[in-house]
PDB file of C-alpha atoms in Angstrom:
ATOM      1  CA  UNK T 311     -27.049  15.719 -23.071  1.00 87.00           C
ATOM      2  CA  UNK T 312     -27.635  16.137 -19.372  1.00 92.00           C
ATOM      3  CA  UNK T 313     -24.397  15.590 -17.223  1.00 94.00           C
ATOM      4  CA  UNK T 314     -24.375  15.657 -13.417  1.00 96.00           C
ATOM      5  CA  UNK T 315     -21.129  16.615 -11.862  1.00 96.00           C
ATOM      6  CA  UNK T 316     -20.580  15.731  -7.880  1.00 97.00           C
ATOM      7  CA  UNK T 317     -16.930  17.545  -6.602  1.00 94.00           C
ATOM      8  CA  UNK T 318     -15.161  16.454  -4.556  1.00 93.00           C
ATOM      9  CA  UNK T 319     -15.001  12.933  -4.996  1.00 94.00           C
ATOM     10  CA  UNK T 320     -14.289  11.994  -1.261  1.00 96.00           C
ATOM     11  CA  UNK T 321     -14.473  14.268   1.857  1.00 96.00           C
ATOM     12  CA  UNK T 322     -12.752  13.095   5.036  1.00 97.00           C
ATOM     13  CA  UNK T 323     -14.387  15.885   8.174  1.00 97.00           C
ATOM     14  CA  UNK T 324     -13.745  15.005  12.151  1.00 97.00           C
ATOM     15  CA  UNK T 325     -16.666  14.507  13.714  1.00 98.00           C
ATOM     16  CA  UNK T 326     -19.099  17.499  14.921  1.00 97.00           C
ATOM     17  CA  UNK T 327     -18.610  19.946  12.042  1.00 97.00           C
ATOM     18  CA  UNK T 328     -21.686  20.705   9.348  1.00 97.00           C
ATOM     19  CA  UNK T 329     -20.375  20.026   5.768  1.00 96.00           C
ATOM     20  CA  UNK T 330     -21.339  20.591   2.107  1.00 97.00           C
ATOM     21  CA  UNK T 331     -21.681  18.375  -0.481  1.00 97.00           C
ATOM     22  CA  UNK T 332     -22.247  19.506  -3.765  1.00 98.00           C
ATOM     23  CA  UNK T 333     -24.063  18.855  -7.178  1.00 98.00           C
ATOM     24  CA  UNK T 334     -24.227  19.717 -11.085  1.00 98.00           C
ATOM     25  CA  UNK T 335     -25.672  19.437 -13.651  1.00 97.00           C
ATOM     26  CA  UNK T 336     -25.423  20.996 -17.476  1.00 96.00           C
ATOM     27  CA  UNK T 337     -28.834  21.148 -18.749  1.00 94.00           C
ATOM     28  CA  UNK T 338     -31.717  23.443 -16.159  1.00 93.00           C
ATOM     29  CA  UNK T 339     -34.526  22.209 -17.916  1.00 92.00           C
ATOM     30  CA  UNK T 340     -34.543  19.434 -14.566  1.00 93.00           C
ATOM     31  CA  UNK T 341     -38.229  17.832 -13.373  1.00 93.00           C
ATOM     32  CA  UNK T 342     -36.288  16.920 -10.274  1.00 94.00           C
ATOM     33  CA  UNK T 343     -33.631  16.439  -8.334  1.00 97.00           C
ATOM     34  CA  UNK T 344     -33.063  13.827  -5.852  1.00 97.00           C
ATOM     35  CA  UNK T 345     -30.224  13.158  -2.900  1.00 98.00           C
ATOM     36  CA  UNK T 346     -29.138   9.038  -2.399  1.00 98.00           C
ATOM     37  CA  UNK T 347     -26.836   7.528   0.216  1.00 98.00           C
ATOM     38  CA  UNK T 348     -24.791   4.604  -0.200  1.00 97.00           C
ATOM     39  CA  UNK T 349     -23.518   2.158   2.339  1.00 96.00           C
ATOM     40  CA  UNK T 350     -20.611   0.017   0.695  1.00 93.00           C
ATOM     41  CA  UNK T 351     -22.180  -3.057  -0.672  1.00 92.00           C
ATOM     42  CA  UNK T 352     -25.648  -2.082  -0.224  1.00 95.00           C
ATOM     43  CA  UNK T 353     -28.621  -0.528  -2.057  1.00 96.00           C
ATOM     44  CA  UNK T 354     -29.577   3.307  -2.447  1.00 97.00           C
ATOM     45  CA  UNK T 355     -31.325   4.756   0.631  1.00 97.00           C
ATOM     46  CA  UNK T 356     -33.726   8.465  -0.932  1.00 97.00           C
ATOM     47  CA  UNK T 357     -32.780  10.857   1.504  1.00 97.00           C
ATOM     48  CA  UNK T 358     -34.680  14.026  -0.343  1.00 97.00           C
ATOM     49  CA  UNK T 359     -36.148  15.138  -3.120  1.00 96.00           C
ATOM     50  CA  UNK T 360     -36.723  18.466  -4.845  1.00 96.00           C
ATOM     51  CA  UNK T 361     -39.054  19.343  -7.321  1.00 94.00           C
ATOM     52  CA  UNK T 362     -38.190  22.124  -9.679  1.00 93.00           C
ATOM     53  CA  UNK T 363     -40.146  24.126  -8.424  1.00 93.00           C
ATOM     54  CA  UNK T 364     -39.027  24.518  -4.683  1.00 95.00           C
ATOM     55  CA  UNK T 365     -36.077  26.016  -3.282  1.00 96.00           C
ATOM     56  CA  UNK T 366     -35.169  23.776  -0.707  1.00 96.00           C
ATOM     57  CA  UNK T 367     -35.917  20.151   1.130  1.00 96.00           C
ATOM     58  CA  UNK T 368     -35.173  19.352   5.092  1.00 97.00           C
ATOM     59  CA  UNK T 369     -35.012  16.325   7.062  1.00 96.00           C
ATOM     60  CA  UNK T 370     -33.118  15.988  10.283  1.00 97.00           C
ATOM     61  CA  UNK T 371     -30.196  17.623  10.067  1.00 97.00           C
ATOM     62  CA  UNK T 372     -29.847  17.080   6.330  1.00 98.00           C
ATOM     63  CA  UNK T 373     -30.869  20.419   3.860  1.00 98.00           C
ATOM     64  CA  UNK T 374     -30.681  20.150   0.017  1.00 97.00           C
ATOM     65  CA  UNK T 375     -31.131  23.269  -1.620  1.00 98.00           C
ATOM     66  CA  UNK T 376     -31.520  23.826  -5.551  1.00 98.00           C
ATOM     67  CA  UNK T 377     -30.917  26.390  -8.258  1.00 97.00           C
ATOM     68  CA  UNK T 378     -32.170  25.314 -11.243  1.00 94.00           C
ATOM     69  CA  UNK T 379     -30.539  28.736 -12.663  1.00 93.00           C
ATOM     70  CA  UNK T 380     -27.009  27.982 -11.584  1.00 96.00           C
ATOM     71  CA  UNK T 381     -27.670  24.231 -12.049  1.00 97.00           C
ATOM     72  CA  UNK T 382     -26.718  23.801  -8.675  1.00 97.00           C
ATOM     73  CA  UNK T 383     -27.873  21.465  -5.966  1.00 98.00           C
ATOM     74  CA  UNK T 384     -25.884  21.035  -2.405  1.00 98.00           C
ATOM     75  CA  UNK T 385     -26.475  18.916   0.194  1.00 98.00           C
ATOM     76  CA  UNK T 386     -25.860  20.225   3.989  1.00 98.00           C
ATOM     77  CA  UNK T 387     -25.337  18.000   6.866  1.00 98.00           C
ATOM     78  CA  UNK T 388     -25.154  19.549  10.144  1.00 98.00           C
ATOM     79  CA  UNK T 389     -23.501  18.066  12.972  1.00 98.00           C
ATOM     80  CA  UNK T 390     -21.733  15.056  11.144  1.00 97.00           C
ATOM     81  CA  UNK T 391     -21.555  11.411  13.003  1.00 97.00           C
ATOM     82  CA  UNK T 392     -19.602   8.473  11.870  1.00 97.00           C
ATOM     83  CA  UNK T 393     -22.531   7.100  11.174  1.00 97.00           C
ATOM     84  CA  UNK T 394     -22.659   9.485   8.475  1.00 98.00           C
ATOM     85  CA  UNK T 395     -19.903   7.815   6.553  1.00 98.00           C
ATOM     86  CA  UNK T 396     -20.916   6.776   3.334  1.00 97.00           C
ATOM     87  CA  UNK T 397     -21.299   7.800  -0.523  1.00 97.00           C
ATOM     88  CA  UNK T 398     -23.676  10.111  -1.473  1.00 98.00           C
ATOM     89  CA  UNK T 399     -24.958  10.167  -4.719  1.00 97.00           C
ATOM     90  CA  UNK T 400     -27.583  12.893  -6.156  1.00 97.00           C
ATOM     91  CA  UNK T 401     -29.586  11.865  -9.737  1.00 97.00           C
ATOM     92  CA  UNK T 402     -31.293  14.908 -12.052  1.00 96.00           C
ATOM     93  CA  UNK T 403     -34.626  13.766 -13.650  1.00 93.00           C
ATOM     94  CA  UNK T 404     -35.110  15.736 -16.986  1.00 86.00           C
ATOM     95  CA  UNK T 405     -38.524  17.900 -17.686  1.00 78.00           C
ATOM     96  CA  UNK T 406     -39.962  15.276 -20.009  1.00 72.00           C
ATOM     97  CA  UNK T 407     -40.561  12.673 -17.323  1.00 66.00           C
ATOM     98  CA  UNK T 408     -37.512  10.891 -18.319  1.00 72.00           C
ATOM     99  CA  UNK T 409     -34.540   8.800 -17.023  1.00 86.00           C
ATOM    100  CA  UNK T 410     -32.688   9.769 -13.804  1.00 93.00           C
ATOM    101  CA  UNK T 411     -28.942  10.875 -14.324  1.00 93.00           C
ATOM    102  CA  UNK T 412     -26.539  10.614 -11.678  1.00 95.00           C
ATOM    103  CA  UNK T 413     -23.655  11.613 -10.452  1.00 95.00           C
ATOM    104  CA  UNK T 414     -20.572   9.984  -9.535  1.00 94.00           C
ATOM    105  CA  UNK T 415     -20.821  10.171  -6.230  1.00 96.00           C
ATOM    106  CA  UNK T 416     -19.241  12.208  -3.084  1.00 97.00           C
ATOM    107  CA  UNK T 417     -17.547   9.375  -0.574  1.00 97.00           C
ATOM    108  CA  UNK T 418     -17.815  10.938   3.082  1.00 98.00           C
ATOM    109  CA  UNK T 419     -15.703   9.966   5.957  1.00 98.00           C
ATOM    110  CA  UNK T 420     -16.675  11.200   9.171  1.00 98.00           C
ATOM    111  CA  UNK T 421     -13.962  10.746  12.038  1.00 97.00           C
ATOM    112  CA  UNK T 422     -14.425  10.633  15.902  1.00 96.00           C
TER     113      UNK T 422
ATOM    114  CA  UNK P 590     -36.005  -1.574   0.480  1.00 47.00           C
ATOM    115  CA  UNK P 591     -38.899  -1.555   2.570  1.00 56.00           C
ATOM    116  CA  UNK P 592     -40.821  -3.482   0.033  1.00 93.00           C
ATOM    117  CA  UNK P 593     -38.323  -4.182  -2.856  1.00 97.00           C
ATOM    118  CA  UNK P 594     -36.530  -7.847  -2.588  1.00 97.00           C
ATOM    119  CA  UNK P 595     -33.999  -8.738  -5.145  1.00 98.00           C
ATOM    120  CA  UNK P 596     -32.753 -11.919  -5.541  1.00 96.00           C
ATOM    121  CA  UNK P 597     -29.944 -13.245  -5.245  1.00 96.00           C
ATOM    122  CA  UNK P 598     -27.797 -11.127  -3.247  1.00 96.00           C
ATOM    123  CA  UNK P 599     -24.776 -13.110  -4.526  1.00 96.00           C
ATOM    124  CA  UNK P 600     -24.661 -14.993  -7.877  1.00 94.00           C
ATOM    125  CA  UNK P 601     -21.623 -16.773 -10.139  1.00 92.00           C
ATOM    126  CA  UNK P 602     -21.981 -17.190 -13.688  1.00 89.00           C
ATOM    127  CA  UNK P 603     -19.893 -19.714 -15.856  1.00 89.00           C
ATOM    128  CA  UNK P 604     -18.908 -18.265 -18.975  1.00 85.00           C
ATOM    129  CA  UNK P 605     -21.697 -18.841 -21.585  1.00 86.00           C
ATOM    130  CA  UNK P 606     -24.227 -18.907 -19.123  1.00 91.00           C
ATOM    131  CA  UNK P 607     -27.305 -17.313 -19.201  1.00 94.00           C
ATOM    132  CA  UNK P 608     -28.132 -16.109 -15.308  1.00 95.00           C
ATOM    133  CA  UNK P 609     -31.543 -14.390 -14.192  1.00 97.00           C
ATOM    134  CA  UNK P 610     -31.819 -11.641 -11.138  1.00 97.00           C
ATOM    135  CA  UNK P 611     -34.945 -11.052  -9.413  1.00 98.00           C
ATOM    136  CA  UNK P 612     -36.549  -7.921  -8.315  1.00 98.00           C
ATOM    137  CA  UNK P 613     -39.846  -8.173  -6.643  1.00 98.00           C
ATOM    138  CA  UNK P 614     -42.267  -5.141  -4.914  1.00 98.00           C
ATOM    139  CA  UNK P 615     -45.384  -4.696  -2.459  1.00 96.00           C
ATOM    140  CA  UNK P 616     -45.258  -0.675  -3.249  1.00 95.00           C
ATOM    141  CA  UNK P 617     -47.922  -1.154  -6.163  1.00 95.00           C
ATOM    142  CA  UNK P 618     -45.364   1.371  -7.959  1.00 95.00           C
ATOM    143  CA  UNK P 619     -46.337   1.417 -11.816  1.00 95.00           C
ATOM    144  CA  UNK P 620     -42.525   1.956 -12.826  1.00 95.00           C
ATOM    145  CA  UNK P 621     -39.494  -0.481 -12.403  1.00 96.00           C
ATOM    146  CA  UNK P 622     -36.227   0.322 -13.484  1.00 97.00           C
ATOM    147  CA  UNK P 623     -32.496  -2.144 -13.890  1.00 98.00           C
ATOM    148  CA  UNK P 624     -29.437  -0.446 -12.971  1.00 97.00           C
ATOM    149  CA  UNK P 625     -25.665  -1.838 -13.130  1.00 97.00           C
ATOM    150  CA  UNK P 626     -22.825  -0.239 -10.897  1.00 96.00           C
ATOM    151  CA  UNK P 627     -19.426  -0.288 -11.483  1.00 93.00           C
ATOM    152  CA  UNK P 628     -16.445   1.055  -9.693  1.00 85.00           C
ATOM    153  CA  UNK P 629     -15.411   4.435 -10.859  1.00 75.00           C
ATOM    154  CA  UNK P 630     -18.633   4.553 -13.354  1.00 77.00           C
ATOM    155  CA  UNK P 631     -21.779   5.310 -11.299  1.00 83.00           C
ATOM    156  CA  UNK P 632     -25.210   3.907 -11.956  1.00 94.00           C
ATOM    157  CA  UNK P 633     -26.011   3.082 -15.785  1.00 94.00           C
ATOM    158  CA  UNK P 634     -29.460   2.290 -16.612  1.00 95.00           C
ATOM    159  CA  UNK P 635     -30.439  -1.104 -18.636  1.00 97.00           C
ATOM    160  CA  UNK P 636     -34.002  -1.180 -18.875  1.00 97.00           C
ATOM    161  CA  UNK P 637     -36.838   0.480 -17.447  1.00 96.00           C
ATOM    162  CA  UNK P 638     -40.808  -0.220 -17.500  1.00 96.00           C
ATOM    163  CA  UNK P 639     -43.823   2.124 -17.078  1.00 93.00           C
ATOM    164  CA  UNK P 640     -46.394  -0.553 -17.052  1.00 94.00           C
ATOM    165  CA  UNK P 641     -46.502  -3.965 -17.505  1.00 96.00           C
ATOM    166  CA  UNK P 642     -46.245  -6.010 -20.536  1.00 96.00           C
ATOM    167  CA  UNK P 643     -44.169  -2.529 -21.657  1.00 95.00           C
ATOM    168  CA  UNK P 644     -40.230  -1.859 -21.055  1.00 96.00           C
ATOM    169  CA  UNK P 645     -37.495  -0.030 -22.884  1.00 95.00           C
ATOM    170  CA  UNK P 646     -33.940  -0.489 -23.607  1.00 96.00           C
ATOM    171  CA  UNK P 647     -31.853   1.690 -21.226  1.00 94.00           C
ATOM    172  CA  UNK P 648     -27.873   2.960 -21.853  1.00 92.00           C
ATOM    173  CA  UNK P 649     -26.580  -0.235 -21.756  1.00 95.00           C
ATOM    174  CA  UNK P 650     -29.407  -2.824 -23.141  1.00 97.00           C
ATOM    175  CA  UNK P 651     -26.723  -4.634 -25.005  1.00 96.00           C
ATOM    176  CA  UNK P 652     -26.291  -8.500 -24.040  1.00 96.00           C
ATOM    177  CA  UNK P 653     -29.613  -7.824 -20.969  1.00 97.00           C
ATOM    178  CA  UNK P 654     -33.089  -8.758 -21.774  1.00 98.00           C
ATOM    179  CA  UNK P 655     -36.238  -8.099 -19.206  1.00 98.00           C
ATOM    180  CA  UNK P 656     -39.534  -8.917 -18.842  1.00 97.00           C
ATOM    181  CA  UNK P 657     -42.663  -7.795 -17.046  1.00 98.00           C
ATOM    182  CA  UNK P 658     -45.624 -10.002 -16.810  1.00 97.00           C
ATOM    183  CA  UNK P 659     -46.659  -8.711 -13.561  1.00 97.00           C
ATOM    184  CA  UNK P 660     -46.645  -5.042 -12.027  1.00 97.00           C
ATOM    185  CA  UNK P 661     -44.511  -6.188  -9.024  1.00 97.00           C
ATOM    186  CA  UNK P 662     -41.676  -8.329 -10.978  1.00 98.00           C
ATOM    187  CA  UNK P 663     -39.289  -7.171 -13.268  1.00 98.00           C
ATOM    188  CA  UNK P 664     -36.588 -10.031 -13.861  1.00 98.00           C
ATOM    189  CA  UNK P 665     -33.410  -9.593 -15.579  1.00 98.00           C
ATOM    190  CA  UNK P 666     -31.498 -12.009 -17.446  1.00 97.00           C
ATOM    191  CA  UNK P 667     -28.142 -11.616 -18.493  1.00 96.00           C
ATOM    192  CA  UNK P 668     -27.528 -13.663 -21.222  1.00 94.00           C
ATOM    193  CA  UNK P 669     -24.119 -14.725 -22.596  1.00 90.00           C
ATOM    194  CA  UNK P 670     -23.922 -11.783 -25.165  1.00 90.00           C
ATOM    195  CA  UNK P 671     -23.005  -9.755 -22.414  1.00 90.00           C
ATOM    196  CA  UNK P 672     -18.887  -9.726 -22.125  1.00 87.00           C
ATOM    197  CA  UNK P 673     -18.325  -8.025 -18.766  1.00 91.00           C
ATOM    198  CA  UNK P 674     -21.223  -9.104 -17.066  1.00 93.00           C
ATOM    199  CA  UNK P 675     -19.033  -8.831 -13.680  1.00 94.00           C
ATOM    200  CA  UNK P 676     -20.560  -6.236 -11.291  1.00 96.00           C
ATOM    201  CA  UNK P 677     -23.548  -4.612  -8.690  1.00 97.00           C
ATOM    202  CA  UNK P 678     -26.867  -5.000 -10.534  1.00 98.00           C
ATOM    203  CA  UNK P 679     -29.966  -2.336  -8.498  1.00 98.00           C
ATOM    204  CA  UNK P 680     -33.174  -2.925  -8.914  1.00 98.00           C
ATOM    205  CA  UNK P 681     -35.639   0.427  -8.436  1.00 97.00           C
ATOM    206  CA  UNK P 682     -38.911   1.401  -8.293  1.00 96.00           C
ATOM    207  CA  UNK P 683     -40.948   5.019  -8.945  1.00 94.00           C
ATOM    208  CA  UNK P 684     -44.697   5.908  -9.192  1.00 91.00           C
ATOM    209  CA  UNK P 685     -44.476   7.859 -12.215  1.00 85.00           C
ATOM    210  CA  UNK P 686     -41.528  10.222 -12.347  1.00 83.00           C
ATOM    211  CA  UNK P 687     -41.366  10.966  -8.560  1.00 88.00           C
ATOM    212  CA  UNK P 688     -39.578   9.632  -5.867  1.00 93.00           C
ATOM    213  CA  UNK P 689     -37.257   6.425  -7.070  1.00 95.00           C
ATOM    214  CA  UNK P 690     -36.689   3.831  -4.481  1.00 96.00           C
ATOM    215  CA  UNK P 691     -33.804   1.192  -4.735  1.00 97.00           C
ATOM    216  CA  UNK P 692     -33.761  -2.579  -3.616  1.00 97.00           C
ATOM    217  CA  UNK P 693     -30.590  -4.319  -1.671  1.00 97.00           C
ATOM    218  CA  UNK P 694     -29.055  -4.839  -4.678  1.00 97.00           C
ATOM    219  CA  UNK P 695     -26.981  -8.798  -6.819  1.00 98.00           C
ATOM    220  CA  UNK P 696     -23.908  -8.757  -7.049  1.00 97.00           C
ATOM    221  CA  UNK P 697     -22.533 -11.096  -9.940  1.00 96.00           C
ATOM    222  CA  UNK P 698     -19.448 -12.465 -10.377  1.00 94.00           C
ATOM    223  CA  UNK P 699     -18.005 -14.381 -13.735  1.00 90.00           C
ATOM    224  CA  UNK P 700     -16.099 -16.966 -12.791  1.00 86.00           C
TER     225      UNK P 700
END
């Protein structure tokens, strides 16, 4: 049974420094992996996906890399804002097309 | 969002009652999926649906019960069977098995 691990389970950085969040999972055999973030009291915003087969995934100054080996995904933010403040949560989608599996979640707090 | 509405964004439930959640979408995305959040216990799937007039039970199915008539509604009643119906219900969307997209999200509250 896939499990998806996300440590630690809140981060508190001052603002300006590049940070790492990071992501497990128990079980390689992954279709994909995808990166959420979540404002309090609101929906999940996609912020990237990976596809098994690729390495890594940019957009703006957030980088997601994967090994599928390791079962290892992190998420890098460069450059942190307040307006980065919020929980990010990253889901595993298993090789048979099947349910997404998330984590718990990483609650960031990013001070000026 | 951008294209998923769910409905209402806050909803109280008597005890007994049987309460229905909307999730609506313009994406033309083949699969819809019900999620339920609770603090300290991450997203739990109910039910999900490939294709319409087609769904299956999720995690927690227990005391939930879907339909899907149309590809861009999914509606989700939670009937009284369900004991601790108190929490943040997300609707989301996928074409297939890529990208999943999430809606604003109900909260529901038992009074």
């Amino acid at each position: 049974k896939q499990e998806v691990t996300q440590i630690p389970a809140a981060l508190s950085v001052p603002e300006g420094e590049n940070l790492v969040l990071n992501c497990s999972f128990t079980d390689s055999a992954i279709y994909n992996l995808q990166w959420f973030r979540q404002d309090p009291g609101k929906g999940l915003t996609s912020l990237l996906l990976i596809q098994s087969s690729q390495r890594e995934q940019t957009s703006g100054r957030l980088n997601a890399s994967l090994d599928k080996s390791s079962g290892r995904s992190t998420l890098y933010i460069a450059a942190s804002q307040p307006g980065d403040s919020a929980t990010y949560l990253c889901a595993v989608r298993g090789n048979q097309g099947g349910k997404l599996i998330f984590g718990q979640g990483t609650e960031l707090s990013v001070k000026p | 969002d951008g294209g998923i509405t769910q409905s209402p964004k806050y909803l109280f439930r008597k005890e007994g009652q049987n309460v229905t959640l909307s999730c609506e979408q313009n994406l033309n995305h083949d699969a819809m999926y019900w999620y339920r959040q609770d603090p300290g216990q991450g997203l739990r799937l109910i039910y999900y649906s490939q294709i319409v007039n087609d769904f299956q039970k999720g995690d927690i199915a227990e005391g939930y019960s879907v339909s899907r008539e149309k590809k861009e509604s999914f509606p989700l009643t939670v009937t009284s069977a369900q004991k601790n119906p108190t929490a943040f219900y997300l609707c989301a969307i996928s074409q297939g098995v890529n990208e999943q997209f999430f809606g604003p999200g109900t909260r529901l509250t038992v009074l």
